[in-house]
Coordinates of C-alpha atoms and ligand atoms in Angstrom, one line a residue:
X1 CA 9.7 -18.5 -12.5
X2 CA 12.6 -18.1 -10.6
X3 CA 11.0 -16.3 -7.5
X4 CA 8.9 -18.9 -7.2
X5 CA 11.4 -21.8 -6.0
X6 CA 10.7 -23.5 -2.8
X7 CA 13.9 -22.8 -1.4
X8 CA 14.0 -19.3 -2.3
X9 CA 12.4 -18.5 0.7
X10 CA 14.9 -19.9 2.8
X11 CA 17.2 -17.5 0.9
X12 CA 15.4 -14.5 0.8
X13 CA 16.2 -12.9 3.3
X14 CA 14.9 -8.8 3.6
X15 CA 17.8 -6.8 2.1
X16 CA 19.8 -9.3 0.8
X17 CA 21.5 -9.3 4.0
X18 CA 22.2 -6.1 4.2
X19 CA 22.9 -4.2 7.6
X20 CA 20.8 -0.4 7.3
X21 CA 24.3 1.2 7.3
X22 CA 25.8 -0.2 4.9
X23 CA 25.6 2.3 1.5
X24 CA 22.8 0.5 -0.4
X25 CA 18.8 0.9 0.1
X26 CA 16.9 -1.3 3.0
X27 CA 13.7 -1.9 2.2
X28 CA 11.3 -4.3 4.6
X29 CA 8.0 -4.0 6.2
X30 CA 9.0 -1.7 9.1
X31 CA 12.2 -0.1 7.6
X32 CA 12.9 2.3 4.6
X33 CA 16.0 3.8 3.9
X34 CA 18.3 5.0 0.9
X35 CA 21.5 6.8 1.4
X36 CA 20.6 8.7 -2.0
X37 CA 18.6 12.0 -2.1
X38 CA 17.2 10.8 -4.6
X39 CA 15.3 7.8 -2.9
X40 CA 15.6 4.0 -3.7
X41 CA 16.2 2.5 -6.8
X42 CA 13.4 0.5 -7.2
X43 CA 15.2 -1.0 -11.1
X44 CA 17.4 -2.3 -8.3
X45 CA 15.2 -3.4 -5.9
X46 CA 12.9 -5.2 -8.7
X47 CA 15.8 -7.5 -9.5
X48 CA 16.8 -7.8 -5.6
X49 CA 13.0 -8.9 -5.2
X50 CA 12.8 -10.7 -7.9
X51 CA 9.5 -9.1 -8.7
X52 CA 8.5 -7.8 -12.8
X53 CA 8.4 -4.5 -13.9
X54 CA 5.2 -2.9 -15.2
X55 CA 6.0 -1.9 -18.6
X56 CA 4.4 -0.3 -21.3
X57 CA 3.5 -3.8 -23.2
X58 CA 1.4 -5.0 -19.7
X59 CA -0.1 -1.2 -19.8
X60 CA -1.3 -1.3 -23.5
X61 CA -3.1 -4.8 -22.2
X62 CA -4.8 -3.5 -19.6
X63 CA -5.9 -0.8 -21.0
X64 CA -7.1 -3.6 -23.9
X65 CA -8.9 -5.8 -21.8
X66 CA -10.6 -3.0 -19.3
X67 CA -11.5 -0.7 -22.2
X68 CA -10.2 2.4 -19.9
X69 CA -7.3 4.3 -19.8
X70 CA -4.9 3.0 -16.9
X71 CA -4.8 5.3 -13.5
X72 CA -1.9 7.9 -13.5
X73 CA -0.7 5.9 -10.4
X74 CA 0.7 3.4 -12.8
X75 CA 0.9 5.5 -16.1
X76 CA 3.9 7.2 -14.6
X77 CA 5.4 4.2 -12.9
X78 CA 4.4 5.1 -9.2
X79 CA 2.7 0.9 -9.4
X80 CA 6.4 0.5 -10.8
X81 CA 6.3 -3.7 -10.3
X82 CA 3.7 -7.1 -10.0
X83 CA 3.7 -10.6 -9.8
X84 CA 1.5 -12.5 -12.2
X85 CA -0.5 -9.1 -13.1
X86 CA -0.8 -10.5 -16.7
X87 CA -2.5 -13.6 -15.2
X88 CA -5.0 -11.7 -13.5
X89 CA -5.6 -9.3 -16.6
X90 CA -6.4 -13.2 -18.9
X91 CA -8.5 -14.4 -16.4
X92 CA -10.7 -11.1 -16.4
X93 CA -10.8 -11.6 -20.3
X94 CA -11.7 -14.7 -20.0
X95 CA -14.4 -13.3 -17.4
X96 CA -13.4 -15.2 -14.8
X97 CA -13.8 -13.9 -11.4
X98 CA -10.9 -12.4 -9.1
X99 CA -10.8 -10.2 -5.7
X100 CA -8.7 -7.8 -4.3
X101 CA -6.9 -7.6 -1.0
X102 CA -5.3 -5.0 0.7
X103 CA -4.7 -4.0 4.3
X104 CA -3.6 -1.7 7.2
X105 CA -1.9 -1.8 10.5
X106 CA -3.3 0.8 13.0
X107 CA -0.8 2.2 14.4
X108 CA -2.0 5.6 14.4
X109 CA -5.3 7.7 14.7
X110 CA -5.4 8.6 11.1
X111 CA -4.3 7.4 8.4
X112 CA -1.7 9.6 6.2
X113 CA -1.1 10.7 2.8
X114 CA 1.5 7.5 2.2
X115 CA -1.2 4.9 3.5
X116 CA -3.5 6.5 0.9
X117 CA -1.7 5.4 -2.6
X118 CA -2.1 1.8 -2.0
X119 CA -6.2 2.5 -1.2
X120 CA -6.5 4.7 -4.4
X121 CA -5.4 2.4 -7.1
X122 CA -7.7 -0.2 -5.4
X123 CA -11.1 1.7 -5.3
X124 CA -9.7 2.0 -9.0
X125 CA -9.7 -1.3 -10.0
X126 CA -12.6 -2.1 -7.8
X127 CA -14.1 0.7 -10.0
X128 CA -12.6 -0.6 -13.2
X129 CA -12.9 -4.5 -12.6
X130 CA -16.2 -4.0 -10.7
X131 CA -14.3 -7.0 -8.2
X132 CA -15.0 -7.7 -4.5
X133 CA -12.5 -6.4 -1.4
X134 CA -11.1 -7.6 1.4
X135 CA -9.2 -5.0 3.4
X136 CA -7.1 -6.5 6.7
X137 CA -6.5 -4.4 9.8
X138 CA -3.7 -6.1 11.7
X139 CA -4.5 -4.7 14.9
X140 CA -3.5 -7.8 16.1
X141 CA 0.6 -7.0 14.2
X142 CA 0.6 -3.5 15.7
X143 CA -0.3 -4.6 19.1
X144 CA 2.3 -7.7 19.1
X145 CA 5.3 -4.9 17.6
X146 CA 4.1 -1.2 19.2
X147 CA 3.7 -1.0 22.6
X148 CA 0.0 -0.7 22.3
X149 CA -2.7 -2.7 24.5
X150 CA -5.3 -5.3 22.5
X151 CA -8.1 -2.3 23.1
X152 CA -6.0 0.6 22.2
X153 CA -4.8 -1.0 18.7
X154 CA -8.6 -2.5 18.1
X155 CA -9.9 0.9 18.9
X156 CA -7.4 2.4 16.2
X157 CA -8.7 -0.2 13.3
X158 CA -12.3 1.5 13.9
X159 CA -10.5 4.9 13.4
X160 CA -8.7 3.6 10.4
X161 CA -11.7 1.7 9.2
X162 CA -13.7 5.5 8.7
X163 CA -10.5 6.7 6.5
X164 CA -10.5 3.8 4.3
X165 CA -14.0 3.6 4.0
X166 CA -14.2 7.5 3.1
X167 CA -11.7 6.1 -0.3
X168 CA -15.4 5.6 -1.1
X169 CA -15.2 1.8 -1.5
X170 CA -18.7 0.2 -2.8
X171 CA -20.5 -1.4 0.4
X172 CA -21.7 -4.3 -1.7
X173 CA -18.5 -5.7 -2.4
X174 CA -16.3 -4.5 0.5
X175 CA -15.5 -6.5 3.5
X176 CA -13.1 -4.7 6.1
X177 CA -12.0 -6.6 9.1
X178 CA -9.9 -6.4 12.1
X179 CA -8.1 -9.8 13.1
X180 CA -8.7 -9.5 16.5
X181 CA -12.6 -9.7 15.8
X182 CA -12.8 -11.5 12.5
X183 CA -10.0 -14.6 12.8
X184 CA -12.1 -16.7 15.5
X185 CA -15.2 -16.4 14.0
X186 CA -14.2 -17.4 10.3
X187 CA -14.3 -21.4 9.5
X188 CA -11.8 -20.8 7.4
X189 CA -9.1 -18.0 8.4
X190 CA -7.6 -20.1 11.2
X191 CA -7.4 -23.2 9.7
X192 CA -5.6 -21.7 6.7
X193 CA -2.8 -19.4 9.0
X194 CA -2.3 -23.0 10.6
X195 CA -1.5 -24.8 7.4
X196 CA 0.6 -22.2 6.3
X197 CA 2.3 -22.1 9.8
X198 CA 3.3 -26.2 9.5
X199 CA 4.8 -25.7 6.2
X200 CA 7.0 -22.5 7.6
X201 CA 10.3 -22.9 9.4
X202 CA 11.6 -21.1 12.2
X203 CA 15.1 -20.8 10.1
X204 CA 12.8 -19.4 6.8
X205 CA 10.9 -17.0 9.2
X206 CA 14.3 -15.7 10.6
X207 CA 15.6 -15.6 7.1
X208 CA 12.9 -14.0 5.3
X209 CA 11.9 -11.6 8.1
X210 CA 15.1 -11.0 10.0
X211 CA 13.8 -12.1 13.4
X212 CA 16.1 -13.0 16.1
X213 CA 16.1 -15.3 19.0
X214 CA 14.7 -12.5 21.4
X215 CA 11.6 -11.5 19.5
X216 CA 8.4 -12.6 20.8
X217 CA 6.8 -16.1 19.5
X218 CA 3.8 -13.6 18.2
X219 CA 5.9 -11.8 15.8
X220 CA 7.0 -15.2 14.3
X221 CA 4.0 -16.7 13.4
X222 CA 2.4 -13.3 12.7
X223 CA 2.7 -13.8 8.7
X224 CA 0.6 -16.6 9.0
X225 CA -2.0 -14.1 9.4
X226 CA -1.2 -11.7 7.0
X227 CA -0.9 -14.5 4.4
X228 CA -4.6 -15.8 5.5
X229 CA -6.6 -13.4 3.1
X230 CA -5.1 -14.1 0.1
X231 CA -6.7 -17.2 -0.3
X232 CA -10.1 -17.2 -0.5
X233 CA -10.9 -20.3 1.6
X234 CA -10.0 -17.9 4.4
X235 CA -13.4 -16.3 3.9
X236 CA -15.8 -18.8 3.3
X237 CA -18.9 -16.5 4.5
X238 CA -17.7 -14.0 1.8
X239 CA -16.9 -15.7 -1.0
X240 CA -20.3 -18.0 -0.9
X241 CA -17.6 -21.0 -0.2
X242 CA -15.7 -20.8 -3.3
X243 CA -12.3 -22.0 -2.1
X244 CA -10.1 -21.0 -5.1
X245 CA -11.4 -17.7 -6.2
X246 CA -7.7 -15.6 -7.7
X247 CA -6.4 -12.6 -5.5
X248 CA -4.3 -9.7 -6.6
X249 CA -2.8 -7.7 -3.6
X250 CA -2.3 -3.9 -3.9
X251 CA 0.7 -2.6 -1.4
X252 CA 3.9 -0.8 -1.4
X253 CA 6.7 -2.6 -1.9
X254 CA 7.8 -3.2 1.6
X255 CA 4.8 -6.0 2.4
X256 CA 6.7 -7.9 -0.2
X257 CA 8.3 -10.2 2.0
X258 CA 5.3 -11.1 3.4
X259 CA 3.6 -12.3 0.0
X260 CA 6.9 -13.9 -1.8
X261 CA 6.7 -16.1 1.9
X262 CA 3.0 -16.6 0.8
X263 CA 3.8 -17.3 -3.2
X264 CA 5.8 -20.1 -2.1
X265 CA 3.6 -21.9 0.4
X266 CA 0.6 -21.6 -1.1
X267 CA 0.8 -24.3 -4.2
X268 CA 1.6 -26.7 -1.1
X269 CA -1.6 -25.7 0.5
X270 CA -3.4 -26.7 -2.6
X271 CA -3.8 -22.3 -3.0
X272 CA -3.5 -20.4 -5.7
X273 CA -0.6 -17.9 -5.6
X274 CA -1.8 -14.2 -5.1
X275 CA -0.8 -11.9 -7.9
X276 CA 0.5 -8.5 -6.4
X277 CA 1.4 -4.3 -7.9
X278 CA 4.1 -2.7 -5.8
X279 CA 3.9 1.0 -5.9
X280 CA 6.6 3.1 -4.8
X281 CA 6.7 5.3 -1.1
X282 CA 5.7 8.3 -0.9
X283 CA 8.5 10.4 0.6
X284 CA 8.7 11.6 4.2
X285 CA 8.3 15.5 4.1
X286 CA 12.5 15.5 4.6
X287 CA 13.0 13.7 1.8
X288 CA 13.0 10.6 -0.6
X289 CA 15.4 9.0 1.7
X290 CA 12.8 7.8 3.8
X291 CA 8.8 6.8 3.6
X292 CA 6.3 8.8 5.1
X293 CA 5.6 7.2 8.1
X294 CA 3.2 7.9 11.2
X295 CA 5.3 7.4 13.7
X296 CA 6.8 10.6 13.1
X297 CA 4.2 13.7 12.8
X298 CA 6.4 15.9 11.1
X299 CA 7.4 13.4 8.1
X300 CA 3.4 13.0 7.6
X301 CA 0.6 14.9 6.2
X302 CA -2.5 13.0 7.9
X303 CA -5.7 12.8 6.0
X304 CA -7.1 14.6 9.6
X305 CA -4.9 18.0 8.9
X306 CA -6.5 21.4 8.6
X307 CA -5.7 23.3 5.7
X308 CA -3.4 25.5 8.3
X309 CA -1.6 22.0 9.3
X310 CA -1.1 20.9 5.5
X311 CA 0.2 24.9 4.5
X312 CA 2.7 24.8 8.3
X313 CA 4.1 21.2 6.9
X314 CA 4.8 21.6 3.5
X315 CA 6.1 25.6 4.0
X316 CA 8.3 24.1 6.9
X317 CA 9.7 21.2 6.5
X318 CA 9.0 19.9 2.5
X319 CA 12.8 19.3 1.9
X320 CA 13.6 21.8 -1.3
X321 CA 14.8 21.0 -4.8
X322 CA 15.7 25.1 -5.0
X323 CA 18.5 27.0 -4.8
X324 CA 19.3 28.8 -1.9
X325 CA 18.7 33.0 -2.9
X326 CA 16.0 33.7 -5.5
X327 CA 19.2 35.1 -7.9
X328 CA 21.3 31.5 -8.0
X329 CA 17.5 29.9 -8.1
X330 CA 16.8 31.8 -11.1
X331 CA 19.8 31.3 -12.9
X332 CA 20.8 27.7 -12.2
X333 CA 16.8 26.4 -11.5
X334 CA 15.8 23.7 -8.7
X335 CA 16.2 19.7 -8.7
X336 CA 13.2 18.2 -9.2
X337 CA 15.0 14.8 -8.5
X338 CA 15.2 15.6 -5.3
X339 CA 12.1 18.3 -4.1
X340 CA 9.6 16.4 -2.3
X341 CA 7.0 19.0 -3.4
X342 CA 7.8 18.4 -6.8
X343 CA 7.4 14.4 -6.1
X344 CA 4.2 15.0 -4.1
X345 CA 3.1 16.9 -7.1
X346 CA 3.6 13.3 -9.4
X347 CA 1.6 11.5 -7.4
X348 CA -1.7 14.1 -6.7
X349 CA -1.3 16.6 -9.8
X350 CA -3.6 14.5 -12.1
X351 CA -2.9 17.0 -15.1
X352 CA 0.0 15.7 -17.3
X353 CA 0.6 18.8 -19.4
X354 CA 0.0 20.7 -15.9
X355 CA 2.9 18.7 -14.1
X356 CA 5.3 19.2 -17.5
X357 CA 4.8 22.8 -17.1
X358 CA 5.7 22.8 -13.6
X359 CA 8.9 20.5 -14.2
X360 CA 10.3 22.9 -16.7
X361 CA 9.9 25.8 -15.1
X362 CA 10.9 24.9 -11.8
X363 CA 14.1 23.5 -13.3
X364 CA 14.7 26.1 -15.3
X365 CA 14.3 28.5 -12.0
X366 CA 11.1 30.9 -13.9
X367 CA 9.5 28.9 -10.8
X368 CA 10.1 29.3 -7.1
X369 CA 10.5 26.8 -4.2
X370 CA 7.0 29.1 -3.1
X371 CA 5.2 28.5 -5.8
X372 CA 5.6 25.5 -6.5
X373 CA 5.0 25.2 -3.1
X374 CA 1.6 27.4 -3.0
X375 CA 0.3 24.9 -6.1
X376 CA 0.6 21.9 -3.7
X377 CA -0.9 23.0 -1.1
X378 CA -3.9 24.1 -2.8
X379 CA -4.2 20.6 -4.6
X380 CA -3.3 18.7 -1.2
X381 CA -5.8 21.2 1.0
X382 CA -9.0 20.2 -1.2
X383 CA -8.2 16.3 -2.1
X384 CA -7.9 16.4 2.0
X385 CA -10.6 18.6 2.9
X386 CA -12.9 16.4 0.6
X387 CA -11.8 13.3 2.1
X388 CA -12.5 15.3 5.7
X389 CA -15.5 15.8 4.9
X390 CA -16.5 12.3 3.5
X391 CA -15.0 10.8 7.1
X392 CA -16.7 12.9 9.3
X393 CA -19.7 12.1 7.8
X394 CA -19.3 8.5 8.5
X395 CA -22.0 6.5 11.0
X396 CA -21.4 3.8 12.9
X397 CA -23.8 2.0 11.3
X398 CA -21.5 2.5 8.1
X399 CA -18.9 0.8 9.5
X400 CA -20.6 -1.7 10.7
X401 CA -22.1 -2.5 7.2
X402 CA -18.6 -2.2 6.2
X403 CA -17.4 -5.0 8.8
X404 CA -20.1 -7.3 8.8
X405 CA -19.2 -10.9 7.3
X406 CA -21.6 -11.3 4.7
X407 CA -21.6 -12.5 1.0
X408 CA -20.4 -10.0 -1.5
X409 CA -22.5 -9.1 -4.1
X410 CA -21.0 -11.1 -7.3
X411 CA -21.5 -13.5 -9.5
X412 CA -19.2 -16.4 -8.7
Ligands
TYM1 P1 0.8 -0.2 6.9 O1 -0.2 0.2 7.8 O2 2.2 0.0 7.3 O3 0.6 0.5 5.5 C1 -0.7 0.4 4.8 C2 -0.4 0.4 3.3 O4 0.2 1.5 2.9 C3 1.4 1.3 2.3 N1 2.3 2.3 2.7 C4 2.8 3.2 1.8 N2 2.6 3.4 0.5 C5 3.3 4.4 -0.2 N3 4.0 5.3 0.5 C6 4.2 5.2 1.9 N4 5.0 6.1 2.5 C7 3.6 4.1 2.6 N5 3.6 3.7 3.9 C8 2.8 2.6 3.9 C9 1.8 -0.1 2.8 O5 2.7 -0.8 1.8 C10 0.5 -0.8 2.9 O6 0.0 -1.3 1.6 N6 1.2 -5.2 7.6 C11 0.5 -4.1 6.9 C12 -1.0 -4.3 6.9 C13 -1.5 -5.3 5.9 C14 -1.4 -5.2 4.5 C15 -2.0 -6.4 3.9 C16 -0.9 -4.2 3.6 C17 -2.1 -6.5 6.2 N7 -2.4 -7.2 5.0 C18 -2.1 -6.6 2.6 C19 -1.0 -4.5 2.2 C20 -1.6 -5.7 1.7 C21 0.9 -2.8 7.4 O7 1.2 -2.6 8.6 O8 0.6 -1.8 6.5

């Protein structure tokens, strides 16, 4: 495959080069940004990553081999991109075992609406597959790039560690760990970063990652660690020591870089390379030109928002599709292409025939900027009030079942 050559790493650096003004999308693990209202354009960015597109022939097979219809999530292209997803899809008809990793970087009390896609479509396939989890929280990354303290950023994982657990994960097959507690005490995690770190050059690191000459020497090795979980060597107290057990890795598209790095190096460490599914970004509340992102409140809606928060966000600051008088709105209709309400709608309005509705009409100005608005909230006040309710009900004794190295129940 042509992504996987050993020296495309060297060449792969994050945005092709680009510089974040220049007029084309930038897309790595701490950036977003398209010059288009419209958001990136992620046929672009498929060839630029060298990634596959999800099509409808790899849809038909999974729904084949599971038996189920796919998750709207990737039945309208939000998982718009993989690597090796057809490999992991033959190996599960074979009935040969797989797991899934995914992760978080706790840089914030609570986790918001963007964080949640990537932890959706994996309860799913943990659901569908019926496959163990691993679920990273890089405490250790936000601590190293935020100006956090070790405590502060190992006291956030535990905060994160009740939203992800509230996805309603199954406790027999889910381990969630923070690196800071997890990475000494594995026989395996450490010794697997430090292989990967010998065959990793400073020159690829810069290249790949964009690091310069001032950033610390944490930051450098740092993806070392995130690589770590996708091989299951790295857990060998979880995985009953099965060193070669396949791993497909739900996440955005901006952790990428990190798993193309990891695609390369592992046949060298004698691994197997993870499979991954990209999903889009869900759009900051000012539009698709950016991600959601928690370092701004007002771009997020946090899965900790009252109903009055969630109504005061999307009222206020939800960039709109619609015209600007009800008259002109009504005769020439809104731009769907560009209202994030609209897009927020395509990701949490499960209802196809509901959403269709919605499209015409709002383009076709019979609907208003407030109702569509109004429909949204509603939808977005009880899928967050439910998960509000599932988190606050969370023990520490929960979480600590959650975080406890132990075998997963599954047959291996
Ligand atoms: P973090 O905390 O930035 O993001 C957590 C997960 O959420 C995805 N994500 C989004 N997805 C859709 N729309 C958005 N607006 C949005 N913002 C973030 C990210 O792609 C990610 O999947 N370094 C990682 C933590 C990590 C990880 C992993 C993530 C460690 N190992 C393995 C995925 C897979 C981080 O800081 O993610």
């Amino acid at each position: 495959m042509a992504d996987e050559q050993s020296a495309a790493v060297q060449n792969m650096s994050i945005g092709d080069g680009l510089d974040k003004t220049q007029e084309e999308d930038f897309v790595d693990p701490w950036n977003v940004a398209s010059s288009s209202a419209k958001g990136i354009d992620y046929d672009k960015l498929i060839v630029k990553f060298g990634s596959s597109k999800i099509d409808q022939a790899l849809i038909d097979k999974m729904e084949r081999v599971t038996g189920k219809p796919v998750h709207h999530f990737i039945r309208r292209g939000i998982f718009f991109s993989h690597r090796d997803l057809h490999q992991v899809l033959e190996m599960y008809e074979k009935k040969k075992p797989f797991y899934l990793y995914t992760g978080r970087g706790p840089s914030s009390e609570a986790m918001h609406l963007g964080h949640l896609i990537p932890f959706v479509i994996t309860k799913w396939l943990q659901e569908t597959f019926d496959v163990p989890l691993v679920v990273q929280l890089t405490d250790d990354e936000k601590f190293l790039w935020k100006d956090f303290t070790i405590e502060e950023a190992n006291r956030l994982a535990y905060e994160n560690t009740k939203d992800i657990i509230a996805c309603g994960f199954d406790p027999e097959k889910t381990f969630i760990f923070s690196d800071f507690e997890y990475i000494g005490n594995s026989r395996g995690f450490y010794r697997n970063m430090c292989r990967f770190q010998k065959l990793v050059t400073f020159n690829q690191v810069k290249g790949c990652f964009g690091f310069g000459d001032s950033d610390c020497i944490g930051k450098i090795s740092f993806p070392s660690i995130q690589a770590a979980p996708s091989f299951s060597s790295s857990f060998p107290d979880i995985f009953n020591g099965k060193s070669n057990v396949p791993c497909l890795i739900p996440c955005a598209i901006d952790q990428d870089p990190y798993f193309r790095m990891t695609r390369d190096v592992a046949p060298r460490m004698g691994c197997m390379k993870p499979a991954l599914m990209h999903s889009m970004f869900f759009p900051a509340l000012q539009g698709a030109q950016s991600k959601m992102s928690a370092s701004d409140a007002n771009s997020s809606i946090f899965l900790t928002d009252t109903d009055k928060q969630i109504k005061t966000k999307i009222n206020k600051y939800a960039f709109s599709g619609g015209q600007t008088t009800v008259e002109e709105h009504r005769e020439k209709g809104g731009d769907c292409s560009v209202d994030v309400s609209y897009q927020y709608l395509t990701f949490f309005l499960e209802d196809d025939a509901r959403l269709e509705e919605i499209k015409q009409g709002y383009s076709s100005g019979q609907i208003l900027t407030g109702e569509l608005k109004k429909e949204l909230i509603t939808i977005l006040q009880k899928l967050i009030g439910e998960h509000r309710e599932r988190r606050a009900k969370i023990t520490d004794d929960d979480i600590k079942r959650f975080m406890k190295p132990r075998k997963l129940k599954y047959d291996y």
